mmCIF file of C-alpha atoms in Angstrom:
data_model
loop_
_atom_site.group_PDB
_atom_site.id
_atom_site.type_symbol
_atom_site.label_atom_id
_atom_site.label_comp_id
_atom_site.label_asym_id
_atom_site.label_seq_id
_atom_site.Cartn_x
_atom_site.Cartn_y
_atom_site.Cartn_z
ATOM 1 C CA MET V 1 0.005 0.002 0.022
ATOM 2 C CA THR V 2 3.050 2.245 0.201
ATOM 3 C CA GLY V 3 2.661 5.358 -1.898
ATOM 4 C CA LYS V 4 -1.126 5.237 -2.022
ATOM 5 C CA LYS V 5 -3.143 8.103 -0.578
ATOM 6 C CA ARG V 6 -5.023 7.163 2.583
ATOM 7 C CA ILE V 7 -8.779 7.415 2.805
ATOM 8 C CA LEU V 8 -11.072 6.723 5.756
ATOM 9 C CA SER V 9 -14.736 6.188 6.233
ATOM 10 C CA GLY V 10 -17.069 4.433 8.668
ATOM 11 C CA MET V 11 -20.601 3.192 9.259
ATOM 12 C CA ARG V 12 -22.742 3.260 12.400
ATOM 13 C CA PRO V 13 -23.886 -0.228 13.487
ATOM 14 C CA THR V 14 -27.562 0.574 14.015
ATOM 15 C CA GLY V 15 -28.960 -2.498 12.235
ATOM 16 C CA PRO V 16 -28.495 -4.867 9.314
ATOM 17 C CA LEU V 17 -27.009 -3.388 6.140
ATOM 18 C CA HIS V 18 -29.369 -2.979 3.214
ATOM 19 C CA LEU V 19 -29.202 -2.311 -0.527
ATOM 20 C CA GLY V 20 -29.098 1.422 0.148
ATOM 21 C CA ASN V 21 -25.877 0.948 2.132
ATOM 22 C CA LEU V 22 -24.457 -1.286 -0.587
ATOM 23 C CA HIS V 23 -25.033 1.190 -3.386
ATOM 24 C CA GLY V 24 -24.609 4.324 -1.284
ATOM 25 C CA ALA V 25 -21.196 3.513 0.157
ATOM 26 C CA LEU V 26 -20.026 -0.105 0.232
ATOM 27 C CA ASN V 27 -19.618 -0.629 -3.532
ATOM 28 C CA ASN V 28 -17.567 2.571 -3.735
ATOM 29 C CA TRP V 29 -15.335 1.418 -0.876
ATOM 30 C CA ILE V 30 -14.774 -1.927 -2.601
ATOM 31 C CA ASN V 31 -13.709 -0.183 -5.829
ATOM 32 C CA MET V 32 -11.394 2.159 -3.921
ATOM 33 C CA GLN V 33 -9.369 -0.711 -2.398
ATOM 34 C CA GLU V 34 -7.210 -0.965 -5.517
ATOM 35 C CA HIS V 35 -6.343 2.722 -5.599
ATOM 36 C CA TYR V 36 -6.067 3.910 -1.977
ATOM 37 C CA ASP V 37 -4.677 2.920 1.398
ATOM 38 C CA CYS V 38 -8.127 2.269 2.881
ATOM 39 C CA PHE V 39 -9.136 2.492 6.541
ATOM 40 C CA PHE V 40 -12.770 1.494 7.142
ATOM 41 C CA PHE V 41 -14.229 1.359 10.641
ATOM 42 C CA ILE V 42 -17.410 0.358 12.433
ATOM 43 C CA ALA V 43 -18.439 3.469 14.401
ATOM 44 C CA ASP V 44 -19.991 1.869 17.476
ATOM 45 C CA TRP V 45 -19.363 4.928 19.681
ATOM 46 C CA HIS V 46 -21.267 6.995 17.133
ATOM 47 C CA ALA V 47 -24.189 4.582 17.473
ATOM 48 C CA LEU V 48 -24.496 5.746 21.072
ATOM 49 C CA THR V 49 -25.283 9.318 20.044
ATOM 50 C CA SER V 50 -28.844 8.363 19.126
ATOM 51 C CA ASP V 51 -29.282 4.868 20.631
ATOM 52 C CA TYR V 52 -27.780 5.406 24.086
ATOM 53 C CA GLU V 53 -30.947 4.161 25.805
ATOM 54 C CA ASP V 54 -30.960 0.788 24.039
ATOM 55 C CA THR V 55 -27.478 -0.664 23.480
ATOM 56 C CA GLY V 56 -28.343 -4.333 23.730
ATOM 57 C CA ASN V 57 -27.964 -5.069 20.004
ATOM 58 C CA ILE V 58 -24.909 -2.976 19.172
ATOM 59 C CA ALA V 59 -22.340 -5.778 19.643
ATOM 60 C CA GLU V 60 -24.388 -8.088 17.417
ATOM 61 C CA TYR V 61 -24.773 -5.342 14.791
ATOM 62 C CA VAL V 62 -21.001 -4.703 14.858
ATOM 63 C CA ARG V 63 -20.195 -8.317 14.100
ATOM 64 C CA ASN V 64 -22.878 -8.654 11.436
ATOM 65 C CA MET V 65 -21.700 -5.465 9.779
ATOM 66 C CA LEU V 66 -18.174 -6.783 9.484
ATOM 67 C CA ILE V 67 -19.521 -10.012 7.954
ATOM 68 C CA ASP V 68 -21.605 -7.948 5.499
ATOM 69 C CA TRP V 69 -18.477 -5.973 4.553
ATOM 70 C CA LEU V 70 -16.459 -9.147 3.935
ATOM 71 C CA SER V 71 -19.322 -10.760 2.055
ATOM 72 C CA ALA V 72 -19.698 -7.731 -0.196
ATOM 73 C CA GLY V 73 -16.010 -7.690 -1.090
ATOM 74 C CA LEU V 74 -13.935 -5.680 1.367
ATOM 75 C CA LEU V 75 -10.633 -7.517 1.729
ATOM 76 C CA PRO V 76 -8.598 -7.526 4.993
ATOM 77 C CA ASP V 77 -5.344 -7.752 3.037
ATOM 78 C CA LYS V 78 -6.195 -4.631 1.058
ATOM 79 C CA SER V 79 -8.096 -2.529 3.637
ATOM 80 C CA THR V 80 -7.671 -1.893 7.353
ATOM 81 C CA LEU V 81 -10.990 -2.914 8.917
ATOM 82 C CA PHE V 82 -11.455 -2.010 12.577
ATOM 83 C CA ILE V 83 -13.892 -1.182 15.342
ATOM 84 C CA GLN V 84 -13.886 2.376 16.680
ATOM 85 C CA SER V 85 -14.268 1.541 20.393
ATOM 86 C CA ARG V 86 -11.301 -0.845 20.327
ATOM 87 C CA ILE V 87 -9.002 2.100 19.564
ATOM 88 C CA LYS V 88 -9.068 4.153 22.796
ATOM 89 C CA GLU V 89 -7.007 6.872 21.178
ATOM 90 C CA HIS V 90 -10.124 8.043 19.349
ATOM 91 C CA ALA V 91 -11.656 9.096 22.682
ATOM 92 C CA GLU V 92 -8.414 10.764 23.718
ATOM 93 C CA LEU V 93 -8.168 12.854 20.564
ATOM 94 C CA PHE V 94 -11.910 13.637 20.773
ATOM 95 C CA LEU V 95 -11.287 15.099 24.260
ATOM 96 C CA VAL V 96 -8.386 17.237 23.003
ATOM 97 C CA LEU V 97 -10.349 18.532 20.006
ATOM 98 C CA SER V 98 -13.425 19.278 22.120
ATOM 99 C CA MET V 99 -11.301 21.753 24.095
ATOM 100 C CA ILE V 100 -10.713 23.912 21.001
ATOM 101 C CA THR V 101 -13.960 23.506 19.016
ATOM 102 C CA PRO V 102 -16.361 26.480 19.328
ATOM 103 C CA VAL V 103 -19.918 25.479 20.223
ATOM 104 C CA PRO V 104 -21.446 27.648 17.435
ATOM 105 C CA TRP V 105 -19.634 25.494 14.852
ATOM 106 C CA LEU V 106 -21.603 22.496 16.149
ATOM 107 C CA GLU V 107 -24.914 24.328 16.505
ATOM 108 C CA ARG V 108 -24.874 25.463 12.870
ATOM 109 C CA ASN V 109 -24.253 21.930 11.568
ATOM 110 C CA PRO V 110 -27.148 21.262 9.149
ATOM 111 C CA THR V 111 -27.211 17.560 9.933
ATOM 112 C CA TYR V 112 -27.622 18.326 13.653
ATOM 113 C CA LYS V 113 -30.706 20.432 12.941
ATOM 114 C CA ASP V 114 -32.181 17.896 10.505
ATOM 115 C CA GLN V 115 -31.771 14.926 12.827
ATOM 116 C CA ILE V 116 -33.326 16.795 15.769
ATOM 117 C CA VAL V 117 -36.455 17.038 13.604
ATOM 118 C CA GLN V 118 -36.267 13.526 12.074
ATOM 119 C CA LEU V 119 -35.640 11.817 15.410
ATOM 120 C CA SER V 120 -38.088 13.865 17.434
ATOM 121 C CA ASN V 121 -39.147 10.695 19.287
ATOM 122 C CA LYS V 122 -35.698 10.576 20.940
ATOM 123 C CA ASP V 123 -34.114 12.918 23.471
ATOM 124 C CA LEU V 124 -31.088 14.224 21.576
ATOM 125 C CA SER V 125 -30.366 17.137 23.908
ATOM 126 C CA THR V 126 -27.061 15.585 24.931
ATOM 127 C CA PHE V 127 -23.466 16.739 24.732
ATOM 128 C CA GLY V 128 -22.597 13.583 22.803
ATOM 129 C CA PHE V 129 -25.095 14.277 20.042
ATOM 130 C CA LEU V 130 -24.138 17.941 19.737
ATOM 131 C CA GLY V 131 -20.454 17.055 19.760
ATOM 132 C CA TYR V 132 -20.518 14.058 17.408
ATOM 133 C CA PRO V 133 -18.805 16.083 14.595
ATOM 134 C CA VAL V 134 -15.832 16.467 16.943
ATOM 135 C CA LEU V 135 -15.618 12.691 17.426
ATOM 136 C CA GLN V 136 -15.996 12.359 13.687
ATOM 137 C CA ALA V 137 -13.109 14.781 13.149
ATOM 138 C CA ALA V 138 -10.986 12.733 15.586
ATOM 139 C CA ASP V 139 -11.793 9.567 13.648
ATOM 140 C CA ILE V 140 -10.631 11.111 10.389
ATOM 141 C CA ILE V 141 -7.564 13.113 11.325
ATOM 142 C CA MET V 142 -6.284 10.387 13.686
ATOM 143 C CA TYR V 143 -5.171 8.543 10.525
ATOM 144 C CA LYS V 144 -4.152 11.717 8.656
ATOM 145 C CA ALA V 145 -6.497 10.711 5.864
ATOM 146 C CA TYR V 146 -6.096 12.466 2.510
ATOM 147 C CA GLY V 147 -9.789 12.124 1.845
ATOM 148 C CA VAL V 148 -13.165 10.864 2.931
ATOM 149 C CA PRO V 149 -15.543 9.284 0.377
ATOM 150 C CA VAL V 150 -18.911 10.988 0.818
ATOM 151 C CA GLY V 151 -22.094 11.917 -0.962
ATOM 152 C CA VAL V 152 -22.923 15.560 -1.585
ATOM 153 C CA ASP V 153 -25.123 15.732 1.546
ATOM 154 C CA GLN V 154 -22.161 14.725 3.745
ATOM 155 C CA VAL V 155 -19.717 17.359 2.555
ATOM 156 C CA PRO V 156 -20.544 19.636 5.560
ATOM 157 C CA HIS V 157 -19.262 16.893 7.879
ATOM 158 C CA VAL V 158 -15.879 16.922 6.199
ATOM 159 C CA GLU V 159 -15.798 20.709 6.172
ATOM 160 C CA ILE V 160 -16.194 20.829 9.973
ATOM 161 C CA THR V 161 -13.362 18.328 10.240
ATOM 162 C CA ARG V 162 -11.183 20.590 8.071
ATOM 163 C CA GLU V 163 -12.000 23.573 10.274
ATOM 164 C CA ILE V 164 -11.145 21.674 13.464
ATOM 165 C CA ALA V 165 -7.850 20.398 11.998
ATOM 166 C CA ARG V 166 -6.993 23.936 10.861
ATOM 167 C CA ARG V 167 -7.713 25.342 14.308
ATOM 168 C CA PHE V 168 -5.554 22.697 16.005
ATOM 169 C CA ASN V 169 -2.680 23.424 13.624
ATOM 170 C CA TYR V 170 -3.058 27.166 14.284
ATOM 171 C CA PHE V 171 -2.704 26.712 18.047
ATOM 172 C CA TYR V 172 -0.104 23.932 18.207
ATOM 173 C CA GLY V 173 1.699 23.642 14.877
ATOM 174 C CA GLU V 174 1.208 21.623 11.706
ATOM 175 C CA VAL V 175 0.220 18.122 12.836
ATOM 176 C CA PHE V 176 -2.867 17.308 10.758
ATOM 177 C CA PRO V 177 -3.543 17.539 7.023
ATOM 178 C CA GLU V 178 -6.950 18.909 6.085
ATOM 179 C CA PRO V 179 -8.921 16.032 4.513
ATOM 180 C CA GLU V 180 -10.651 16.371 1.180
ATOM 181 C CA SER V 181 -14.197 15.299 0.348
ATOM 182 C CA ILE V 182 -14.062 12.574 -2.300
ATOM 183 C CA LEU V 183 -17.464 12.844 -3.966
ATOM 184 C CA THR V 184 -18.827 9.470 -5.006
ATOM 185 C CA GLN V 185 -21.559 8.815 -7.540
ATOM 186 C CA THR V 186 -24.327 6.664 -6.092
ATOM 187 C CA PRO V 187 -27.396 5.309 -7.920
ATOM 188 C CA LYS V 188 -30.751 6.363 -6.583
ATOM 189 C CA ILE V 189 -32.285 3.434 -4.697
ATOM 190 C CA LEU V 190 -35.434 3.766 -2.613
ATOM 191 C CA GLY V 191 -37.197 1.518 -0.186
ATOM 192 C CA ILE V 192 -40.097 -0.689 -1.186
ATOM 193 C CA ASP V 193 -42.502 2.169 -0.304
ATOM 194 C CA ARG V 194 -40.546 4.714 -2.431
ATOM 195 C CA ARG V 195 -39.185 6.527 0.645
ATOM 196 C CA LYS V 196 -35.495 6.518 1.499
ATOM 197 C CA MET V 197 -34.460 2.938 2.263
ATOM 198 C CA SER V 198 -34.118 2.653 6.021
ATOM 199 C CA LYS V 199 -34.426 0.061 8.760
ATOM 200 C CA SER V 200 -36.531 2.485 10.785
ATOM 201 C CA TYR V 201 -39.056 2.848 7.920
ATOM 202 C CA ASN V 202 -39.405 -0.934 7.685
ATOM 203 C CA ASN V 203 -38.920 -0.644 3.917
ATOM 204 C CA ALA V 204 -35.446 -2.122 3.408
ATOM 205 C CA ILE V 205 -34.157 -5.127 1.537
ATOM 206 C CA PHE V 206 -31.252 -6.359 3.681
ATOM 207 C CA LEU V 207 -28.068 -7.902 2.364
ATOM 208 C CA SER V 208 -28.694 -10.834 4.688
ATOM 209 C CA ASP V 209 -32.292 -11.459 3.512
ATOM 210 C CA SER V 210 -33.100 -14.946 2.231
ATOM 211 C CA PRO V 211 -34.429 -15.437 -1.326
ATOM 212 C CA ASP V 212 -37.932 -15.926 0.086
ATOM 213 C CA GLU V 213 -37.652 -12.718 2.129
ATOM 214 C CA ILE V 214 -36.487 -10.825 -0.942
ATOM 215 C CA SER V 215 -39.341 -12.149 -3.059
ATOM 216 C CA ALA V 216 -41.903 -11.209 -0.418
ATOM 217 C CA LYS V 217 -40.563 -7.659 -0.125
ATOM 218 C CA VAL V 218 -40.359 -7.128 -3.878
ATOM 219 C CA ALA V 219 -43.995 -8.297 -4.171
ATOM 220 C CA LYS V 220 -44.971 -5.366 -1.905
ATOM 221 C CA MET V 221 -43.032 -2.708 -3.845
ATOM 222 C CA LEU V 222 -44.994 0.292 -5.058
ATOM 223 C CA THR V 223 -45.177 0.737 -8.819
ATOM 224 C CA ASP V 224 -46.627 3.350 -11.195
ATOM 225 C CA PRO V 225 -49.494 4.854 -9.132
ATOM 226 C CA GLN V 226 -51.450 5.599 -12.364
ATOM 227 C CA ARG V 227 -51.498 1.965 -13.408
ATOM 228 C CA ALA V 228 -54.550 0.424 -11.729
ATOM 229 C CA ARG V 229 -54.999 -2.577 -14.025
ATOM 230 C CA LYS V 230 -52.721 -4.805 -16.076
ATOM 231 C CA SER V 231 -54.361 -3.525 -19.268
ATOM 232 C CA ASP V 232 -53.381 0.076 -18.392
ATOM 233 C CA PRO V 233 -50.133 1.299 -20.022
ATOM 234 C CA GLY V 234 -47.504 2.111 -17.415
ATOM 235 C CA ASP V 235 -44.664 4.593 -17.108
ATOM 236 C CA PRO V 236 -41.474 2.831 -15.992
ATOM 237 C CA ASP V 237 -39.782 6.160 -15.373
ATOM 238 C CA VAL V 238 -41.944 6.655 -12.250
ATOM 239 C CA CYS V 239 -41.752 3.018 -11.155
ATOM 240 C CA ASN V 240 -39.421 1.956 -8.351
ATOM 241 C CA VAL V 241 -39.320 -1.631 -9.608
ATOM 242 C CA TYR V 242 -37.916 -0.391 -12.916
ATOM 243 C CA GLU V 243 -35.116 1.436 -11.061
ATOM 244 C CA PHE V 244 -34.145 -1.925 -9.532
ATOM 245 C CA HIS V 245 -34.302 -3.531 -12.992
ATOM 246 C CA LYS V 246 -31.712 -0.977 -14.188
ATOM 247 C CA LEU V 247 -29.426 -2.100 -11.375
ATOM 248 C CA TYR V 248 -29.940 -5.847 -11.444
ATOM 249 C CA SER V 249 -31.310 -6.878 -14.856
ATOM 250 C CA ASP V 250 -29.282 -7.087 -18.066
ATOM 251 C CA SER V 251 -29.744 -4.418 -20.742
ATOM 252 C CA GLN V 252 -31.906 -6.671 -22.908
ATOM 253 C CA ASN V 253 -34.376 -7.272 -20.069
ATOM 254 C CA VAL V 254 -34.365 -3.598 -19.117
ATOM 255 C CA GLU V 255 -35.270 -2.610 -22.673
ATOM 256 C CA ARG V 256 -37.999 -5.249 -22.839
ATOM 257 C CA ILE V 257 -39.536 -4.254 -19.486
ATOM 258 C CA ASN V 258 -39.527 -0.598 -20.540
ATOM 259 C CA ARG V 259 -41.261 -1.368 -23.826
ATOM 260 C CA GLU V 260 -43.777 -3.896 -22.544
ATOM 261 C CA CYS V 261 -44.741 -1.797 -19.520
ATOM 262 C CA ARG V 262 -45.591 1.166 -21.775
ATOM 263 C CA THR V 263 -47.703 -1.037 -24.055
ATOM 264 C CA ALA V 264 -49.335 -3.048 -21.216
ATOM 265 C CA GLU V 265 -47.817 -6.292 -22.493
ATOM 266 C CA ILE V 266 -46.457 -7.062 -19.037
ATOM 267 C CA GLY V 267 -48.165 -6.598 -15.674
ATOM 268 C CA CYS V 268 -46.625 -5.386 -12.449
ATOM 269 C CA VAL V 269 -46.754 -8.810 -10.793
ATOM 270 C CA GLU V 270 -44.724 -10.452 -13.578
ATOM 271 C CA CYS V 271 -42.367 -7.489 -13.735
ATOM 272 C CA LYS V 272 -41.694 -7.810 -9.998
ATOM 273 C CA GLU V 273 -41.132 -11.568 -10.247
ATOM 274 C CA ILE V 274 -38.526 -11.097 -12.995
ATOM 275 C CA MET V 275 -36.720 -8.399 -11.035
ATOM 276 C CA ALA V 276 -36.777 -10.436 -7.827
ATOM 277 C CA ARG V 277 -35.095 -13.388 -9.611
ATOM 278 C CA HIS V 278 -32.364 -11.118 -10.915
ATOM 279 C CA LEU V 279 -31.840 -9.493 -7.536
ATOM 280 C CA ILE V 280 -31.665 -12.870 -5.782
ATOM 281 C CA ASN V 281 -29.136 -14.128 -8.346
ATOM 282 C CA ALA V 282 -27.023 -10.983 -8.012
ATOM 283 C CA LEU V 283 -26.852 -11.355 -4.217
ATOM 284 C CA GLU V 284 -26.143 -15.106 -4.289
ATOM 285 C CA PRO V 285 -22.278 -14.738 -4.124
ATOM 286 C CA MET V 286 -22.752 -12.494 -1.108
ATOM 287 C CA ARG V 287 -24.994 -15.052 0.609
ATOM 288 C CA GLU V 288 -22.400 -17.771 0.000
ATOM 289 C CA LYS V 289 -19.606 -15.631 1.509
ATOM 290 C CA ARG V 290 -21.810 -14.725 4.460
ATOM 291 C CA ALA V 291 -22.443 -18.443 5.180
ATOM 292 C CA TYR V 292 -18.687 -19.029 4.975
ATOM 293 C CA TYR V 293 -17.844 -16.399 7.577
ATOM 294 C CA GLU V 294 -20.789 -17.227 9.836
ATOM 295 C CA THR V 295 -19.490 -20.789 10.212
ATOM 296 C CA ARG V 296 -15.947 -19.559 10.976
ATOM 297 C CA PRO V 297 -16.241 -17.248 14.003
ATOM 298 C CA ASN V 298 -12.542 -17.617 14.864
ATOM 299 C CA LEU V 299 -11.582 -16.290 11.450
ATOM 300 C CA VAL V 300 -13.869 -13.269 11.938
ATOM 301 C CA ASP V 301 -12.264 -12.658 15.340
ATOM 302 C CA GLU V 302 -8.823 -12.837 13.773
ATOM 303 C CA ILE V 303 -9.757 -10.334 11.070
ATOM 304 C CA ILE V 304 -11.091 -7.948 13.734
ATOM 305 C CA GLU V 305 -7.955 -8.243 15.891
ATOM 306 C CA ASP V 306 -5.597 -7.809 12.957
ATOM 307 C CA GLY V 307 -7.431 -4.748 11.675
ATOM 308 C CA CYS V 308 -7.654 -3.131 15.096
ATOM 309 C CA GLU V 309 -3.951 -3.687 15.731
ATOM 310 C CA LYS V 310 -3.032 -2.014 12.422
ATOM 311 C CA ALA V 311 -5.248 0.972 13.249
ATOM 312 C CA ARG V 312 -3.981 1.112 16.848
ATOM 313 C CA LYS V 313 -0.386 1.351 15.668
ATOM 314 C CA VAL V 314 -1.158 4.422 13.580
ATOM 315 C CA ALA V 315 -3.350 5.968 16.302
ATOM 316 C CA ARG V 316 -0.632 5.641 18.961
ATOM 317 C CA GLN V 317 1.865 7.385 16.737
ATOM 318 C CA THR V 318 -0.586 10.212 16.025
ATOM 319 C CA MET V 319 -1.357 10.720 19.725
ATOM 320 C CA ALA V 320 2.334 10.845 20.517
ATOM 321 C CA GLU V 321 2.639 13.716 18.017
ATOM 322 C CA VAL V 322 -0.445 15.426 19.460
ATOM 323 C CA LYS V 323 0.877 15.271 22.999
ATOM 324 C CA ALA V 324 4.233 16.592 21.905
ATOM 325 C CA ALA V 325 2.532 19.477 20.076
ATOM 326 C CA ILE V 326 0.377 20.528 23.043
ATOM 327 C CA LYS V 327 3.234 19.834 25.475
ATOM 328 C CA ILE V 328 1.486 17.454 27.875
#
């Protein structure tokens, strides 16, 4: 990996991974393994910011997330895969950065305001929730990452990290590079009810779903709302099932579905059945890998330990530099 620029990204273990996670982040990570020195972590401390009252499933979600990553194609010999809470230096750097981060920077964070509204059923009036961008900054600059792969909506997160790194360097000298946002193109993929795919909306197709579970969920997918009967011509451009066809069916099938939907030669039930078969077939290699790792818990433990040790080695060096800079 020598000579490659380092990137870092993470996911919160708040439930099983779904197709939105696969297309929104995981596939990009997999492709980046060949071109970057990749550090990918499971952000279990970040899960506490919103789920601090119910932590019983976090450990299970952490393990299942790693298995999902491995099953999808992240490779331990090409990427450093680790668990945030196993690297205590993250908490140490978070504490240092919290001493220099102005509160107004956190209060103006657009994600903070949005999530207060979206998660109105939870009490988010905590220091941890307000300060999570500081922990996020610690996660990133701990490894002196060149960049962070993000979607457009996440660019403000990286910008706060850049501001915090810049402020630290102003007070104590040049220790941290300012990370760049690496914008990634992600296909639009919605849940079975046409809302954003999310575990909390109960509209997700999970990477760990069985073929029967996938078929049942696809059968419930919303289609063209104007098409009440099979004999009515449809508009695939407003149909969520067709969006899935474009991801999982070959070009010949996509063209046929488009044509036959518009001329009412194919009904929604048959269209869904075809797409479900293609989706199930596409996920079959992932299911096989998942079964492999689920029956080898010792191998999973070894991958976790190796990844955490690699990350810990870098984090210890960074904290030594931080302590030298602030003279404590």
